[in-house]
Short mmCIF file of C-alpha atoms and ligand atoms in Angstrom, two decimals:
data_model
loop_
_atom_site.label_atom_id
_atom_site.label_comp_id
_atom_site.label_asym_id
_atom_site.label_seq_id
_atom_site.Cartn_x
_atom_site.Cartn_y
_atom_site.Cartn_z
CA MET A 28 2.28 2.18 -29.40
CA SER A 29 5.39 1.54 -28.09
CA PRO A 30 5.50 -0.74 -25.50
CA GLN A 31 7.09 1.67 -23.10
CA SER A 32 3.93 3.50 -23.30
CA ALA A 33 1.90 0.31 -23.27
CA ILE A 34 3.28 -0.59 -20.08
CA LEU A 35 2.68 2.90 -18.23
CA LEU A 36 -0.61 2.79 -19.67
CA LEU A 37 -1.18 -0.72 -18.00
CA HIS A 38 0.37 1.25 -14.87
CA ARG A 39 -2.02 4.02 -15.16
CA GLY A 40 -5.02 1.41 -15.22
CA THR A 41 -4.04 -1.14 -12.66
CA GLY A 42 -2.95 1.64 -10.84
CA ALA A 43 -5.77 3.48 -9.69
CA VAL A 44 -7.71 0.00 -9.51
CA LEU A 45 -5.33 -0.49 -7.02
CA ALA A 46 -5.14 2.87 -5.17
CA ALA A 47 -9.37 2.98 -4.68
CA PHE A 48 -8.62 -0.21 -2.34
CA ILE A 49 -5.77 0.99 -1.07
CA CYS A 50 -7.35 5.10 -0.05
CA LEU A 51 -9.92 2.63 1.67
CA HIS A 52 -7.27 1.10 3.25
CA LEU A 53 -5.14 3.39 4.64
CA VAL A 54 -8.24 5.37 5.51
CA ASN A 55 -9.31 2.28 7.55
CA HIS A 56 -5.74 1.90 9.77
CA VAL A 57 -6.30 5.73 10.04
CA LEU A 58 -9.31 5.18 11.88
CA LEU A 59 -7.17 2.98 14.70
CA ALA A 60 -5.67 6.11 15.94
CA ILE A 61 -8.83 7.70 16.61
CA ASP A 62 -11.16 5.14 17.90
CA PRO A 63 -10.14 1.14 17.30
CA ALA A 64 -13.50 -0.03 17.91
CA LEU A 65 -14.90 1.84 14.64
CA ALA A 66 -11.57 0.75 12.98
CA PHE A 67 -12.61 -2.91 13.79
CA GLY A 68 -15.61 -2.22 13.00
CA PHE A 69 -15.19 -0.32 9.14
CA MET A 70 -13.00 -3.84 8.41
CA ASP A 71 -15.51 -5.71 8.74
CA ARG A 72 -18.04 -4.11 6.29
CA PHE A 73 -14.86 -3.36 4.21
CA ARG A 74 -13.97 -6.95 4.09
CA GLN A 75 -17.65 -8.02 2.71
CA VAL A 76 -16.35 -6.32 -0.63
CA TYR A 77 -12.79 -6.76 -0.88
CA ARG A 78 -13.26 -10.53 0.22
CA GLN A 79 -15.19 -11.68 -2.34
CA PRO A 80 -13.55 -13.77 -4.45
CA ALA A 81 -13.98 -11.67 -8.07
CA VAL A 82 -12.88 -9.15 -6.05
CA GLU A 83 -9.62 -10.59 -4.61
CA ALA A 84 -8.62 -12.49 -7.41
CA VAL A 85 -8.89 -8.70 -9.32
CA LEU A 86 -6.62 -6.92 -6.70
CA LEU A 87 -4.33 -9.62 -6.32
CA LEU A 88 -4.23 -9.49 -10.61
CA ALA A 89 -3.89 -5.54 -9.98
CA VAL A 90 -0.77 -6.07 -7.46
CA LEU A 91 1.16 -8.40 -10.12
CA LEU A 92 0.28 -6.52 -12.79
CA GLN A 93 1.24 -3.06 -10.85
CA LEU A 94 4.79 -4.90 -9.57
CA LEU A 95 6.04 -5.98 -13.09
CA GLY A 96 4.96 -3.52 -15.02
CA GLY A 97 6.32 -1.00 -12.28
CA ALA A 98 9.48 -3.06 -12.34
CA ALA A 99 9.79 -2.75 -16.20
CA LEU A 100 9.44 0.96 -16.31
CA ALA A 101 11.80 1.25 -13.61
CA ARG A 102 14.01 -0.83 -15.61
CA ARG A 103 13.69 1.61 -19.07
CA GLY A 104 14.01 5.21 -17.25
CA GLY A 105 11.33 7.04 -15.28
CA ALA A 106 12.40 9.97 -13.07
CA LEU A 107 14.82 9.29 -9.96
CA PRO A 108 11.83 9.81 -7.49
CA ALA A 109 9.43 7.34 -9.17
CA ARG A 110 11.88 4.77 -9.17
CA ILE A 111 13.03 5.30 -5.75
CA SER A 112 9.34 5.18 -4.40
CA GLY A 113 8.44 2.27 -7.02
CA TYR A 114 11.37 0.13 -5.83
CA TYR A 115 10.52 0.64 -1.99
CA LEU A 116 6.70 -0.16 -2.92
CA LEU A 117 7.66 -3.20 -5.27
CA PHE A 118 9.28 -4.73 -1.39
CA PHE A 119 6.71 -3.89 0.70
CA LEU A 120 3.60 -5.42 -1.41
CA LEU A 121 5.63 -8.87 -2.20
CA VAL A 122 6.40 -9.12 1.87
CA HIS A 123 2.98 -7.82 2.86
CA VAL A 124 0.49 -9.75 0.15
CA THR A 125 2.96 -12.64 0.93
CA ALA A 126 2.92 -12.43 4.72
CA VAL A 127 -1.13 -11.82 4.71
CA LEU A 128 -2.11 -14.83 2.57
CA TRP A 129 0.91 -17.38 4.55
CA GLY A 130 -0.89 -15.85 7.85
CA ARG A 131 -5.14 -16.28 6.08
CA LEU A 132 -4.34 -19.33 3.94
CA GLY A 133 -0.83 -21.43 4.98
CA MET A 134 -1.29 -20.57 9.41
CA GLY A 135 -5.60 -20.25 9.65
CA LEU A 136 -4.58 -16.65 11.43
CA ASP A 137 -7.58 -13.97 11.39
CA THR A 138 -5.13 -11.47 9.47
CA ASP A 139 -6.90 -8.33 10.69
CA ILE A 140 -5.71 -5.02 12.31
CA ARG A 141 -3.72 -7.15 15.49
CA PHE A 142 -1.65 -9.18 12.54
CA ALA A 143 -0.05 -5.76 10.95
CA ALA A 144 0.53 -5.27 14.61
CA ALA A 145 2.00 -7.65 16.55
CA GLY A 146 5.44 -6.77 14.72
CA LEU A 147 5.47 -3.94 16.94
CA ARG A 148 4.87 -5.05 20.09
CA SER A 149 8.46 -5.93 20.91
CA TRP A 150 11.97 -5.15 20.20
CA PRO A 151 13.67 -5.49 18.19
CA SER A 152 11.29 -6.32 15.73
CA ILE A 153 9.31 -2.64 15.72
CA ALA A 154 13.06 -1.19 14.48
CA PHE A 155 11.96 -3.36 11.54
CA PHE A 156 7.81 -3.11 11.48
CA ALA A 157 7.99 0.68 12.54
CA PRO A 158 10.08 2.22 9.46
CA TYR A 159 8.61 -0.32 6.97
CA TYR A 160 4.87 0.46 7.23
CA PHE A 161 5.47 4.28 7.73
CA LEU A 162 7.56 4.85 4.45
CA ALA A 163 5.11 1.97 2.61
CA VAL A 164 2.43 4.71 3.05
CA LEU A 165 4.68 7.57 2.15
CA ALA A 166 5.85 5.69 -0.76
CA VAL A 167 2.69 5.35 -1.78
CA CYS A 168 1.17 8.85 -1.49
CA PHE A 169 4.37 10.29 -3.03
CA HIS A 170 4.61 7.79 -5.87
CA VAL A 171 0.70 8.34 -6.62
CA GLY A 172 1.44 12.29 -6.06
CA LEU A 173 3.98 11.97 -9.20
CA GLY A 174 2.18 10.34 -11.48
CA VAL A 175 -0.72 13.07 -11.16
CA SER A 176 1.70 15.67 -10.92
CA ARG A 177 2.89 14.98 -14.35
CA HIS A 178 -0.64 16.08 -15.87
CA ALA A 179 -1.27 18.77 -13.07
CA GLY A 180 0.42 21.23 -15.39
CA ALA A 181 2.10 24.46 -13.46
CA ARG A 182 0.70 22.99 -10.51
CA ALA A 183 2.95 19.63 -10.13
CA ARG A 184 5.44 20.74 -7.42
CA THR A 185 2.30 21.92 -5.15
CA VAL A 186 0.28 18.21 -5.99
CA THR A 187 3.12 16.44 -4.91
CA LEU A 188 3.94 18.51 -1.95
CA ALA A 189 -0.08 17.51 -0.85
CA ALA A 190 0.58 14.32 -1.70
CA GLY A 191 4.03 13.28 0.16
CA THR A 192 2.52 15.40 3.26
CA VAL A 193 -0.78 13.64 3.24
CA GLY A 194 1.38 10.65 3.11
CA LEU A 195 3.77 11.53 6.07
CA LEU A 196 0.68 12.71 8.53
CA MET A 197 -1.22 9.24 7.59
CA GLY A 198 1.82 7.75 7.89
CA THR A 199 2.74 8.71 11.31
CA ALA A 200 -1.22 7.96 12.66
CA ILE A 201 -0.93 4.31 11.51
CA VAL A 202 2.24 3.69 12.97
CA GLY A 203 0.60 5.88 15.97
CA GLY A 204 -2.46 3.81 16.62
CA MET A 205 -0.91 0.48 15.68
CA LEU A 206 2.03 1.12 18.78
CA ALA A 207 -1.55 2.04 20.47
CA LEU A 208 -3.18 -0.82 19.82
CA ALA A 209 0.62 -3.39 20.54
C1 HEM B 25 0.41 1.15 6.54
C2 HEM B 25 0.13 0.19 7.24
C3 HEM B 25 -0.89 -1.44 6.50
C4 HEM B 25 -1.53 -2.06 7.05
C5 HEM B 25 -0.90 -2.24 8.97
C6 HEM B 25 -2.12 -2.95 6.61
C7 HEM B 25 -2.01 -3.94 7.02
C8 HEM B 25 -3.12 -4.85 5.91
C9 HEM B 25 -3.75 -5.80 6.47
C10 HEM B 25 -4.14 -6.48 8.25
C11 HEM B 25 -4.40 -6.99 5.51
C12 HEM B 25 -4.78 -8.08 5.79
C13 HEM B 25 -6.47 -7.57 5.49
C14 HEM B 25 -7.35 -8.39 6.16
O1 HEM B 25 -7.17 -9.78 6.22
O2 HEM B 25 -8.77 -8.69 5.39
C15 HEM B 25 -3.89 -6.52 4.20
C16 HEM B 25 -3.91 -6.76 3.57
C17 HEM B 25 -3.70 -5.74 2.10
N1 HEM B 25 -2.02 -4.69 1.90
FE1 HEM B 25 -2.24 -4.02 3.83
N2 HEM B 25 -1.23 -2.41 5.41
C18 HEM B 25 -0.76 -1.53 5.35
C19 HEM B 25 -0.37 -0.51 4.29
C20 HEM B 25 -0.49 -1.31 2.32
C21 HEM B 25 -0.25 -0.34 1.30
C22 HEM B 25 0.12 0.71 1.82
C23 HEM B 25 -0.53 -1.22 0.57
C24 HEM B 25 -0.41 -0.69 -0.92
C25 HEM B 25 0.79 -0.12 -0.94
C26 HEM B 25 -1.56 -2.33 1.04
C27 HEM B 25 -1.57 -3.84 0.63
C28 HEM B 25 -2.49 -4.09 0.50
C29 HEM B 25 -2.90 -5.30 -0.19
C30 HEM B 25 -2.81 -5.63 -1.62
C31 HEM B 25 -4.01 -6.35 0.74
C32 HEM B 25 -4.43 -7.89 0.33
C33 HEM B 25 -5.86 -7.71 0.45
C34 HEM B 25 -6.88 -9.09 0.26
O3 HEM B 25 -6.65 -9.46 -0.76
O4 HEM B 25 -6.92 -9.37 0.99
N3 HEM B 25 -1.30 -2.25 2.26
N4 HEM B 25 -2.84 -5.22 4.69
C1 HEM B 26 0.58 0.10 -4.86
C2 HEM B 26 1.40 0.54 -6.33
C3 HEM B 26 1.70 1.21 -7.45
C4 HEM B 26 0.70 2.50 -7.60
C5 HEM B 26 -0.54 3.13 -7.69
C6 HEM B 26 1.83 3.05 -8.93
C7 HEM B 26 0.68 4.40 -9.17
C8 HEM B 26 2.03 5.11 -10.73
C9 HEM B 26 1.19 6.20 -11.35
C10 HEM B 26 -0.04 6.13 -11.17
C11 HEM B 26 2.18 6.30 -12.37
C12 HEM B 26 1.67 7.72 -13.08
C13 HEM B 26 1.40 6.75 -14.67
C14 HEM B 26 1.73 8.53 -15.24
O1 HEM B 26 2.39 8.94 -15.29
O2 HEM B 26 0.37 8.34 -15.93
C15 HEM B 26 3.46 5.62 -11.58
C16 HEM B 26 4.85 5.39 -12.13
C17 HEM B 26 5.49 5.17 -12.32
N1 HEM B 26 5.87 3.77 -11.45
FE1 HEM B 26 4.34 3.04 -10.19
N2 HEM B 26 2.50 2.46 -9.17
C18 HEM B 26 2.94 1.14 -8.70
C19 HEM B 26 3.77 0.64 -8.48
C20 HEM B 26 5.35 0.31 -8.79
C21 HEM B 26 6.22 -0.21 -8.47
C22 HEM B 26 6.19 -1.60 -7.98
C23 HEM B 26 7.56 0.68 -9.28
C24 HEM B 26 8.34 -0.67 -9.48
C25 HEM B 26 9.48 0.01 -9.48
C26 HEM B 26 7.24 1.81 -10.14
C27 HEM B 26 7.43 2.15 -11.08
C28 HEM B 26 6.83 3.34 -11.50
C29 HEM B 26 7.84 4.15 -12.91
C30 HEM B 26 9.17 4.04 -13.02
C31 HEM B 26 6.63 5.19 -13.58
C32 HEM B 26 7.24 6.75 -13.74
C33 HEM B 26 7.38 6.02 -15.07
C34 HEM B 26 7.36 6.95 -16.62
O3 HEM B 26 7.44 7.91 -16.22
O4 HEM B 26 8.14 6.67 -17.44
N3 HEM B 26 5.68 1.92 -9.80
N4 HEM B 26 2.79 4.36 -10.95
#
């Protein structure tokens, strides 16, 4: 097996672990637009799972491997849309996960949804944080959709379009919910 195929296989595997977390993470944030109490209740229960040290260690290791593997894949090739969405995820995840860990461990804050929504409270930080979150949701849905579409044969285009549409709708709902909370 070539190094490129091995990295792609790893990226697919760690991508599946991460995608499971991200899916629930984003559903959690979409709930904010429906009923904030529901979103906070969901986070309380979801935290009991992913905040267990072993689970969190696996999650953070998956993020690290995804960033390193993804960067290696993008340097050696890959379709342009996969590289563009991948590079945005690289930027977002580095900033996002560092901010969350620094907020929690460095500053002793409760890094719940209010922590994330704080950036949308005032000008000029809102001009950065609204597109920053919106594009992250769009990029992750589109990027995973592109990956799945490679194995979807004649339905490839439909899968990519559907994933992009889900990203647009979820991104709008999440940023809308965060603005209402802020
Ligand atoms: C777009 C709206 C998003 C918001 C508002 C948001 C908010 C948050 C918050 C508040 C936390 C801290 C959770 C806690 O303290 O228990 C967190 C953690 C995290 N988020 Fe996000 N997130 C968003 C999108 C994403 C996306 C798109 C990804 C991945 C591509 C992602 C990956 C992660 C990861 C890996 C963690 C660390 C979990 C941990 O080990 O504590 N997030 N996010
Ligand atoms: C939330 C994080 C990420 C997830 C869930 C994810 C998931 C995936 C999936 C499922 C594939 C398709 C694999 C296949 O063909 O079976 C893929 C491909 C790819 N990813 Fe990621 N990825 C993530 C982050 C990144 C990052 C940070 C980069 C860095 C630029 C990146 C770059 C790429 C590239 C270039 C490909 C295409 C590889 C090729 O066609 O040869 N990904 N990704």
